[in-house]
């Protein structure tokens, strides 16, 4: 793709260089060549990047007062974002390979134009797959599953019957979508457990990415819904009847208990534990290993934007650090002083 096309698509300003310059790939500064695109956000990084051999450099406006001759320079408010979006535009679309002869595809499955199905994949009756979607080796697409356009289902992912995926969804290897939720009713007399009906649905909206070996359960009687733009890391679990809001981030080893709601733009760090029937407000940030007890509503009302909640029960990190500092001071006090009396 030529540089002019990238600027037209992504915005920014070509302040120096050739609009017809060919951009073949993105690269780190080290090892970049004449047809590679790189970026820098700080002044020191910009100096280092401009000294390299990359043909196109994306920088913040004003970060450098003058540019070396012969460089193609794009100024953008957010160079990292511009770089990431350019990478998607530059990357060639994989060629459609059709249905592999060792795939098992029901005659009642509907495949759109340009769909690719790898060896050993299984598509059961009533499944519908949108155009240009890829289903890799060993993936299992259950009865009545609906998959949108331009999706990618990686090897050995499993979509249980009735799951719905929007457009441009990525489901990485080993992920399981739509399994039964963990819900049981205990007989007080015998102690035995009977499964509560798990017959609801799972809806994944557009532009969601689900990491490897993550699991999202279907609703018990209603639905579990993951809204547009959510990014789920590897090894994450979302329980039944949950609603995950738009543009939420769920980082590795996080667990969200059943019937919980996570508001738009919230960020849950690694190993965060959210119990059942919890409501996480929009924009809340939970630091690594934070915990939220059952039924709690957690918001960032009255706190500065970007405030991190931490510890269990989760509360503002500055408060937690003050508490820990106070406890450390108390632990260092002599026992007699703490008790107020002689031993």
mmCIF file of C-alpha atoms in Angstrom:
data_model
loop_
_atom_site.group_PDB
_atom_site.id
_atom_site.type_symbol
_atom_site.label_atom_id
_atom_site.label_comp_id
_atom_site.label_asym_id
_atom_site.label_seq_id
_atom_site.Cartn_x
_atom_site.Cartn_y
_atom_site.Cartn_z
ATOM 1 C CA UNK A 1 0.000 0.000 0.000
ATOM 2 C CA UNK A 2 1.320 3.454 -0.801
ATOM 3 C CA UNK A 3 1.830 6.049 1.918
ATOM 4 C CA UNK A 4 -0.795 8.414 0.520
ATOM 5 C CA UNK A 5 -3.472 5.717 0.883
ATOM 6 C CA UNK A 6 -2.527 5.073 4.493
ATOM 7 C CA UNK A 7 -2.779 8.772 5.372
ATOM 8 C CA UNK A 8 -6.128 9.047 3.604
ATOM 9 C CA UNK A 9 -7.470 6.037 5.497
ATOM 10 C CA UNK A 10 -6.009 6.767 8.933
ATOM 11 C CA UNK A 11 -5.641 10.534 9.063
ATOM 12 C CA UNK A 12 -2.508 12.313 10.226
ATOM 13 C CA UNK A 13 -0.282 14.531 8.089
ATOM 14 C CA UNK A 14 2.488 13.620 5.698
ATOM 15 C CA UNK A 15 4.864 16.442 6.584
ATOM 16 C CA UNK A 16 7.839 15.222 4.558
ATOM 17 C CA UNK A 17 8.431 12.645 1.873
ATOM 18 C CA UNK A 18 6.922 10.927 -1.147
ATOM 19 C CA UNK A 19 3.151 10.237 -1.101
ATOM 20 C CA UNK A 20 3.719 7.373 -3.563
ATOM 21 C CA UNK A 21 6.206 5.586 -1.314
ATOM 22 C CA UNK A 22 5.420 1.893 -1.028
ATOM 23 C CA UNK A 23 4.887 0.583 2.515
ATOM 24 C CA UNK A 24 5.251 -3.186 2.599
ATOM 25 C CA UNK A 25 5.295 -3.971 6.310
ATOM 26 C CA UNK A 26 5.571 -2.633 9.858
ATOM 27 C CA UNK A 27 8.698 -3.241 11.901
ATOM 28 C CA UNK A 28 10.646 -2.506 15.045
ATOM 29 C CA UNK A 29 13.293 0.197 14.633
ATOM 30 C CA UNK A 30 16.115 -2.317 14.702
ATOM 31 C CA UNK A 31 16.324 -4.116 11.396
ATOM 32 C CA UNK A 32 13.758 -1.932 9.606
ATOM 33 C CA UNK A 33 14.323 -1.319 5.920
ATOM 34 C CA UNK A 34 13.405 1.221 3.291
ATOM 35 C CA UNK A 35 9.857 -0.084 2.811
ATOM 36 C CA UNK A 36 9.073 -0.594 6.496
ATOM 37 C CA UNK A 37 6.948 1.574 8.784
ATOM 38 C CA UNK A 38 8.042 2.347 12.355
ATOM 39 C CA UNK A 39 6.803 4.698 15.086
ATOM 40 C CA UNK A 40 8.056 6.655 18.097
ATOM 41 C CA UNK A 41 6.173 8.588 20.769
ATOM 42 C CA UNK A 42 8.882 10.290 22.863
ATOM 43 C CA UNK A 43 11.684 12.605 21.768
ATOM 44 C CA UNK A 44 14.508 10.169 22.699
ATOM 45 C CA UNK A 45 12.764 7.329 20.863
ATOM 46 C CA UNK A 46 12.210 9.590 17.859
ATOM 47 C CA UNK A 47 15.924 10.472 17.660
ATOM 48 C CA UNK A 48 16.856 6.789 17.735
ATOM 49 C CA UNK A 49 14.196 5.854 15.180
ATOM 50 C CA UNK A 50 15.152 8.603 12.735
ATOM 51 C CA UNK A 51 18.765 7.422 12.867
ATOM 52 C CA UNK A 52 17.699 4.005 11.589
ATOM 53 C CA UNK A 53 16.956 2.795 8.069
ATOM 54 C CA UNK A 54 13.146 2.714 8.157
ATOM 55 C CA UNK A 55 11.565 4.352 5.147
ATOM 56 C CA UNK A 56 8.498 5.731 6.980
ATOM 57 C CA UNK A 57 8.365 7.060 10.537
ATOM 58 C CA UNK A 58 5.216 8.053 12.463
ATOM 59 C CA UNK A 59 5.711 10.645 15.207
ATOM 60 C CA UNK A 60 3.727 12.987 17.421
ATOM 61 C CA UNK A 61 3.535 16.562 16.111
ATOM 62 C CA UNK A 62 6.314 18.726 17.500
ATOM 63 C CA UNK A 63 8.256 15.919 19.167
ATOM 64 C CA UNK A 64 11.230 16.713 16.890
ATOM 65 C CA UNK A 65 12.007 20.222 15.624
ATOM 66 C CA UNK A 66 13.589 19.161 12.320
ATOM 67 C CA UNK A 67 13.656 15.949 10.308
ATOM 68 C CA UNK A 68 16.595 14.418 8.430
ATOM 69 C CA UNK A 69 16.473 14.648 4.659
ATOM 70 C CA UNK A 70 15.229 11.594 2.812
ATOM 71 C CA UNK A 71 12.830 10.319 5.481
ATOM 72 C CA UNK A 72 9.090 9.943 4.958
ATOM 73 C CA UNK A 73 7.517 11.470 8.070
ATOM 74 C CA UNK A 74 3.898 11.190 9.167
ATOM 75 C CA UNK A 75 2.681 13.165 12.165
ATOM 76 C CA UNK A 76 -0.242 11.696 14.106
ATOM 77 C CA UNK A 77 -1.701 12.451 17.531
ATOM 78 C CA UNK A 78 -1.353 8.816 18.596
ATOM 79 C CA UNK A 79 1.552 7.195 16.684
ATOM 80 C CA UNK A 80 1.164 3.780 18.342
ATOM 81 C CA UNK A 81 -2.499 3.587 17.334
ATOM 82 C CA UNK A 82 -1.733 4.816 13.799
ATOM 83 C CA UNK A 83 0.995 2.172 13.526
ATOM 84 C CA UNK A 84 -1.315 -0.612 14.747
ATOM 85 C CA UNK A 85 -4.112 0.382 12.374
ATOM 86 C CA UNK A 86 -1.657 0.617 9.486
ATOM 87 C CA UNK A 87 -0.417 -2.893 10.251
ATOM 88 C CA UNK A 88 -3.934 -4.255 9.703
ATOM 89 C CA UNK A 89 -4.291 -2.434 6.397
ATOM 90 C CA UNK A 90 -0.890 -3.550 5.120
ATOM 91 C CA UNK A 91 -1.217 -7.208 6.138
ATOM 92 C CA UNK A 92 -2.302 -9.327 3.176
ATOM 93 C CA UNK A 93 -5.594 -11.184 3.528
ATOM 94 C CA UNK A 94 -5.025 -14.951 3.620
ATOM 95 C CA UNK A 95 -6.173 -16.675 0.478
ATOM 96 C CA UNK A 96 -9.402 -18.641 0.749
ATOM 97 C CA UNK A 97 -8.661 -22.368 0.635
ATOM 98 C CA UNK A 98 -12.210 -23.717 0.551
ATOM 99 C CA UNK A 99 -13.290 -26.786 2.492
ATOM 100 C CA UNK A 100 -10.539 -29.313 3.177
ATOM 101 C CA UNK A 101 -11.446 -32.852 2.066
ATOM 102 C CA UNK A 102 -10.882 -34.141 5.611
ATOM 103 C CA UNK A 103 -13.274 -31.620 7.176
ATOM 104 C CA UNK A 104 -16.727 -32.864 8.227
ATOM 105 C CA UNK A 105 -19.382 -30.414 7.071
ATOM 106 C CA UNK A 106 -23.091 -31.165 7.327
ATOM 107 C CA UNK A 107 -25.130 -30.785 4.165
ATOM 108 C CA UNK A 108 -27.377 -28.446 6.163
ATOM 109 C CA UNK A 109 -24.516 -26.063 6.923
ATOM 110 C CA UNK A 110 -24.580 -22.751 5.045
ATOM 111 C CA UNK A 111 -21.175 -21.382 4.013
ATOM 112 C CA UNK A 112 -20.693 -17.881 2.639
ATOM 113 C CA UNK A 113 -18.361 -16.954 -0.192
ATOM 114 C CA UNK A 114 -14.658 -17.279 0.513
ATOM 115 C CA UNK A 115 -15.029 -19.450 3.628
ATOM 116 C CA UNK A 116 -12.067 -21.690 4.504
ATOM 117 C CA UNK A 117 -12.447 -24.854 6.582
ATOM 118 C CA UNK A 118 -9.340 -26.739 7.738
ATOM 119 C CA UNK A 119 -8.708 -30.472 8.084
ATOM 120 C CA UNK A 120 -10.521 -32.232 10.894
ATOM 121 C CA UNK A 121 -12.906 -29.351 11.532
ATOM 122 C CA UNK A 122 -16.526 -30.321 12.208
ATOM 123 C CA UNK A 123 -19.505 -28.159 11.243
ATOM 124 C CA UNK A 124 -22.818 -29.562 12.427
ATOM 125 C CA UNK A 125 -26.254 -29.144 10.878
ATOM 126 C CA UNK A 126 -27.821 -25.711 10.844
ATOM 127 C CA UNK A 127 -24.540 -23.859 11.275
ATOM 128 C CA UNK A 128 -24.172 -20.670 9.244
ATOM 129 C CA UNK A 129 -20.777 -19.183 8.428
ATOM 130 C CA UNK A 130 -20.361 -15.696 6.936
ATOM 131 C CA UNK A 131 -18.171 -14.869 3.973
ATOM 132 C CA UNK A 132 -14.376 -14.784 4.222
ATOM 133 C CA UNK A 133 -14.414 -16.513 7.621
ATOM 134 C CA UNK A 134 -11.666 -19.043 8.414
ATOM 135 C CA UNK A 135 -12.242 -22.148 10.516
ATOM 136 C CA UNK A 136 -8.960 -23.874 11.277
ATOM 137 C CA UNK A 137 -8.032 -27.504 11.829
ATOM 138 C CA UNK A 138 -9.931 -29.432 14.459
ATOM 139 C CA UNK A 139 -12.386 -26.678 15.376
ATOM 140 C CA UNK A 140 -15.924 -27.790 16.239
ATOM 141 C CA UNK A 141 -18.912 -25.658 15.235
ATOM 142 C CA UNK A 142 -22.078 -26.952 16.868
ATOM 143 C CA UNK A 143 -25.642 -27.241 15.656
ATOM 144 C CA UNK A 144 -27.253 -23.919 14.808
ATOM 145 C CA UNK A 145 -24.173 -21.788 15.432
ATOM 146 C CA UNK A 146 -24.152 -18.467 13.555
ATOM 147 C CA UNK A 147 -20.776 -16.936 12.645
ATOM 148 C CA UNK A 148 -20.474 -13.541 10.952
ATOM 149 C CA UNK A 149 -18.169 -12.326 8.184
ATOM 150 C CA UNK A 150 -14.366 -12.050 8.363
ATOM 151 C CA UNK A 151 -14.119 -14.147 11.535
ATOM 152 C CA UNK A 152 -11.246 -16.461 12.418
ATOM 153 C CA UNK A 153 -11.808 -19.607 14.471
ATOM 154 C CA UNK A 154 -8.389 -21.003 15.382
ATOM 155 C CA UNK A 155 -7.495 -24.702 15.769
ATOM 156 C CA UNK A 156 -9.461 -26.814 18.253
ATOM 157 C CA UNK A 157 -11.762 -24.032 19.369
ATOM 158 C CA UNK A 158 -15.242 -25.313 20.259
ATOM 159 C CA UNK A 159 -18.495 -23.422 19.724
ATOM 160 C CA UNK A 160 -21.376 -25.214 21.425
ATOM 161 C CA UNK A 161 -24.826 -25.382 19.770
ATOM 162 C CA UNK A 162 -26.698 -22.103 19.556
ATOM 163 C CA UNK A 163 -23.737 -19.738 19.913
ATOM 164 C CA UNK A 164 -23.873 -16.522 17.846
ATOM 165 C CA UNK A 165 -20.766 -14.628 16.709
ATOM 166 C CA UNK A 166 -20.838 -11.209 15.070
ATOM 167 C CA UNK A 167 -18.452 -9.948 12.404
ATOM 168 C CA UNK A 168 -14.631 -9.853 12.642
ATOM 169 C CA UNK A 169 -14.533 -12.033 15.751
ATOM 170 C CA UNK A 170 -11.353 -13.964 16.555
ATOM 171 C CA UNK A 171 -11.544 -17.097 18.690
ATOM 172 C CA UNK A 172 -8.096 -18.441 19.505
ATOM 173 C CA UNK A 173 -6.996 -22.039 19.898
ATOM 174 C CA UNK A 174 -8.649 -24.137 22.562
ATOM 175 C CA UNK A 175 -11.309 -21.592 23.516
ATOM 176 C CA UNK A 176 -14.705 -23.035 24.468
ATOM 177 C CA UNK A 177 -17.798 -20.909 23.896
ATOM 178 C CA UNK A 178 -21.286 -21.763 25.081
ATOM 179 C CA UNK A 179 -20.598 -24.626 27.509
ATOM 180 C CA UNK A 180 -22.984 -25.201 30.421
ATOM 181 C CA UNK A 181 -22.718 -22.757 33.280
ATOM 182 C CA UNK A 182 -21.780 -23.940 36.752
ATOM 183 C CA UNK A 183 -25.173 -23.979 38.437
ATOM 184 C CA UNK A 184 -26.489 -26.674 40.815
ATOM 185 C CA UNK A 185 -29.278 -27.108 43.334
ATOM 186 C CA UNK A 186 -28.413 -28.985 46.525
ATOM 187 C CA UNK A 187 -30.764 -31.426 48.210
ATOM 188 C CA UNK A 188 -30.405 -30.571 51.896
ATOM 189 C CA UNK A 189 -31.573 -34.025 52.947
ATOM 190 C CA UNK A 190 -29.084 -36.059 50.910
ATOM 191 C CA UNK A 191 -26.397 -33.506 50.045
ATOM 192 C CA UNK A 192 -26.674 -34.440 46.366
ATOM 193 C CA UNK A 193 -26.474 -31.789 43.644
ATOM 194 C CA UNK A 194 -28.798 -31.482 40.633
ATOM 195 C CA UNK A 195 -27.808 -29.268 37.734
ATOM 196 C CA UNK A 196 -29.976 -26.202 37.262
ATOM 197 C CA UNK A 197 -31.125 -26.046 33.599
ATOM 198 C CA UNK A 198 -28.417 -24.636 31.337
ATOM 199 C CA UNK A 199 -30.316 -24.036 28.112
ATOM 200 C CA UNK A 200 -29.730 -20.369 27.329
ATOM 201 C CA UNK A 201 -27.563 -18.768 24.652
ATOM 202 C CA UNK A 202 -24.267 -16.979 24.162
ATOM 203 C CA UNK A 203 -23.986 -13.911 21.931
ATOM 204 C CA UNK A 204 -20.595 -12.480 20.961
ATOM 205 C CA UNK A 205 -20.893 -9.116 19.189
ATOM 206 C CA UNK A 206 -18.642 -7.594 16.486
ATOM 207 C CA UNK A 207 -14.870 -7.059 16.782
ATOM 208 C CA UNK A 208 -14.384 -9.256 19.848
ATOM 209 C CA UNK A 209 -11.173 -11.243 20.368
ATOM 210 C CA UNK A 210 -11.137 -14.271 22.667
ATOM 211 C CA UNK A 211 -7.772 -15.621 23.807
ATOM 212 C CA UNK A 212 -6.492 -19.181 23.797
ATOM 213 C CA UNK A 213 -8.064 -21.636 26.256
ATOM 214 C CA UNK A 214 -10.584 -19.094 27.513
ATOM 215 C CA UNK A 215 -14.148 -20.170 28.288
ATOM 216 C CA UNK A 216 -17.431 -18.268 28.154
ATOM 217 C CA UNK A 217 -20.563 -20.074 29.334
ATOM 218 C CA UNK A 218 -24.018 -19.726 27.848
ATOM 219 C CA UNK A 219 -26.893 -18.378 29.901
ATOM 220 C CA UNK A 220 -28.860 -20.673 32.182
ATOM 221 C CA UNK A 221 -32.327 -19.659 30.991
ATOM 222 C CA UNK A 222 -31.468 -16.382 29.255
ATOM 223 C CA UNK A 223 -28.279 -15.252 27.521
ATOM 224 C CA UNK A 224 -24.667 -14.426 28.181
ATOM 225 C CA UNK A 225 -23.614 -11.443 26.065
ATOM 226 C CA UNK A 226 -20.167 -10.105 25.210
ATOM 227 C CA UNK A 227 -20.564 -6.717 23.594
ATOM 228 C CA UNK A 228 -18.698 -5.048 20.745
ATOM 229 C CA UNK A 229 -14.948 -4.585 20.935
ATOM 230 C CA UNK A 230 -14.266 -6.688 24.038
ATOM 231 C CA UNK A 231 -10.737 -8.148 24.237
ATOM 232 C CA UNK A 232 -10.325 -11.330 26.273
ATOM 233 C CA UNK A 233 -6.820 -12.566 27.097
ATOM 234 C CA UNK A 234 -5.784 -16.229 27.375
ATOM 235 C CA UNK A 235 -7.118 -18.371 30.249
ATOM 236 C CA UNK A 236 -10.096 -16.202 31.170
ATOM 237 C CA UNK A 237 -13.448 -17.547 32.366
ATOM 238 C CA UNK A 238 -16.820 -15.786 32.090
ATOM 239 C CA UNK A 239 -19.737 -17.478 33.819
ATOM 240 C CA UNK A 240 -23.345 -17.876 32.731
ATOM 241 C CA UNK A 241 -25.778 -14.950 32.383
ATOM 242 C CA UNK A 242 -22.976 -12.366 32.413
ATOM 243 C CA UNK A 243 -23.009 -9.156 30.396
ATOM 244 C CA UNK A 244 -19.604 -7.807 29.384
ATOM 245 C CA UNK A 245 -19.859 -4.209 28.134
ATOM 246 C CA UNK A 246 -18.309 -2.632 25.044
ATOM 247 C CA UNK A 247 -14.512 -2.295 24.869
ATOM 248 C CA UNK A 248 -13.899 -4.134 28.139
ATOM 249 C CA UNK A 249 -10.469 -5.722 28.695
ATOM 250 C CA UNK A 250 -10.225 -9.042 30.594
ATOM 251 C CA UNK A 251 -6.609 -10.040 31.299
ATOM 252 C CA UNK A 252 -5.248 -13.567 31.793
ATOM 253 C CA UNK A 253 -6.586 -15.814 34.576
ATOM 254 C CA UNK A 254 -9.460 -13.488 35.369
ATOM 255 C CA UNK A 255 -12.738 -15.091 36.401
ATOM 256 C CA UNK A 256 -16.149 -13.433 36.251
ATOM 257 C CA UNK A 257 -18.881 -15.183 38.231
ATOM 258 C CA UNK A 258 -22.378 -15.849 36.958
ATOM 259 C CA UNK A 259 -24.962 -13.092 36.478
ATOM 260 C CA UNK A 260 -22.343 -10.347 36.794
ATOM 261 C CA UNK A 261 -22.250 -7.157 34.707
ATOM 262 C CA UNK A 262 -19.023 -5.441 33.632
ATOM 263 C CA UNK A 263 -19.564 -1.899 32.381
ATOM 264 C CA UNK A 264 -18.285 -0.305 29.190
ATOM 265 C CA UNK A 265 -14.554 0.349 29.058
ATOM 266 C CA UNK A 266 -13.726 -1.422 32.316
ATOM 267 C CA UNK A 267 -10.320 -3.121 32.663
ATOM 268 C CA UNK A 268 -9.859 -6.258 34.760
ATOM 269 C CA UNK A 269 -6.174 -7.074 35.291
ATOM 270 C CA UNK A 270 -4.549 -10.474 35.620
ATOM 271 C CA UNK A 271 -6.031 -12.953 38.132
ATOM 272 C CA UNK A 272 -8.903 -10.660 39.082
ATOM 273 C CA UNK A 273 -11.705 -12.571 40.811
ATOM 274 C CA UNK A 274 -15.262 -11.320 40.397
ATOM 275 C CA UNK A 275 -17.902 -13.284 42.317
ATOM 276 C CA UNK A 276 -21.505 -13.843 41.201
ATOM 277 C CA UNK A 277 -24.131 -11.095 40.821
ATOM 278 C CA UNK A 278 -21.509 -8.327 40.874
ATOM 279 C CA UNK A 279 -21.919 -5.037 39.014
ATOM 280 C CA UNK A 280 -18.680 -3.395 37.826
ATOM 281 C CA UNK A 281 -19.315 0.164 36.686
ATOM 282 C CA UNK A 282 -18.160 1.717 33.394
ATOM 283 C CA UNK A 283 -14.467 2.606 33.244
ATOM 284 C CA UNK A 284 -13.530 0.840 36.477
ATOM 285 C CA UNK A 285 -9.947 -0.487 36.542
ATOM 286 C CA UNK A 286 -9.243 -3.537 38.714
ATOM 287 C CA UNK A 287 -5.548 -4.192 39.312
ATOM 288 C CA UNK A 288 -4.009 -7.649 39.290
ATOM 289 C CA UNK A 289 -5.426 -10.107 41.840
ATOM 290 C CA UNK A 290 -8.177 -7.733 42.964
ATOM 291 C CA UNK A 291 -11.294 -9.420 44.318
ATOM 292 C CA UNK A 292 -14.943 -8.363 44.328
ATOM 293 C CA UNK A 293 -17.326 -10.228 46.679
ATOM 294 C CA UNK A 294 -20.752 -11.541 45.673
ATOM 295 C CA UNK A 295 -23.485 -9.021 45.030
ATOM 296 C CA UNK A 296 -21.260 -5.940 45.320
ATOM 297 C CA UNK A 297 -21.582 -2.889 43.075
ATOM 298 C CA UNK A 298 -18.220 -1.280 42.329
ATOM 299 C CA UNK A 299 -18.014 2.108 40.625
ATOM 300 C CA UNK A 300 -15.400 4.834 40.230
ATOM 301 C CA UNK A 301 -17.839 7.591 41.166
ATOM 302 C CA UNK A 302 -16.033 10.492 42.799
ATOM 303 C CA UNK A 303 -12.599 9.129 41.868
ATOM 304 C CA UNK A 304 -10.188 10.607 39.285
ATOM 305 C CA UNK A 305 -10.338 8.920 35.868
ATOM 306 C CA UNK A 306 -7.928 6.002 35.666
ATOM 307 C CA UNK A 307 -8.032 5.242 39.405
ATOM 308 C CA UNK A 308 -7.002 1.629 39.972
ATOM 309 C CA UNK A 309 -8.947 -0.535 42.430
ATOM 310 C CA UNK A 310 -6.907 -3.207 44.162
ATOM 311 C CA UNK A 311 -6.884 -5.915 46.822
ATOM 312 C CA UNK A 312 -9.857 -7.800 48.292
ATOM 313 C CA UNK A 313 -12.383 -6.361 48.684
ATOM 314 C CA UNK A 314 -11.314 -4.047 45.861
ATOM 315 C CA UNK A 315 -10.842 -0.403 46.807
ATOM 316 C CA UNK A 316 -8.716 2.522 45.524
ATOM 317 C CA UNK A 317 -5.065 1.555 45.408
ATOM 318 C CA UNK A 318 -3.913 4.625 47.368
ATOM 319 C CA UNK A 319 -6.203 3.638 50.212
ATOM 320 C CA UNK A 320 -4.848 0.082 50.128
ATOM 321 C CA UNK A 321 -1.249 1.313 50.210
ATOM 322 C CA UNK A 322 -1.988 3.604 53.160
ATOM 323 C CA UNK A 323 -3.593 0.708 55.026
ATOM 324 C CA UNK A 324 -0.622 -1.534 54.329
ATOM 325 C CA UNK A 325 1.814 1.159 55.445
ATOM 326 C CA UNK A 326 -0.140 1.624 58.702
ATOM 327 C CA UNK A 327 -0.152 -2.129 59.352
ATOM 328 C CA UNK A 328 3.599 -2.298 58.694
ATOM 329 C CA UNK A 329 4.199 0.468 61.236
ATOM 330 C CA UNK A 330 2.025 -1.281 63.830
ATOM 331 C CA UNK A 331 3.890 -4.543 63.301
ATOM 332 C CA UNK A 332 7.192 -2.817 64.115
ATOM 333 C CA UNK A 333 5.949 -1.342 67.400
ATOM 334 C CA UNK A 334 7.021 -3.141 70.583
ATOM 335 C CA UNK A 335 4.416 -5.465 71.964
ATOM 336 C CA UNK A 336 4.239 -3.559 75.269
ATOM 337 C CA UNK A 337 3.557 -0.303 73.473
ATOM 338 C CA UNK A 338 0.771 -1.858 71.409
ATOM 339 C CA UNK A 339 -0.960 -3.447 74.410
ATOM 340 C CA UNK A 340 -0.558 -0.404 76.653
ATOM 341 C CA UNK A 341 0.526 -2.557 79.602
ATOM 342 C CA UNK A 342 3.442 -4.609 80.892
ATOM 343 C CA UNK A 343 3.732 -8.272 79.937
#
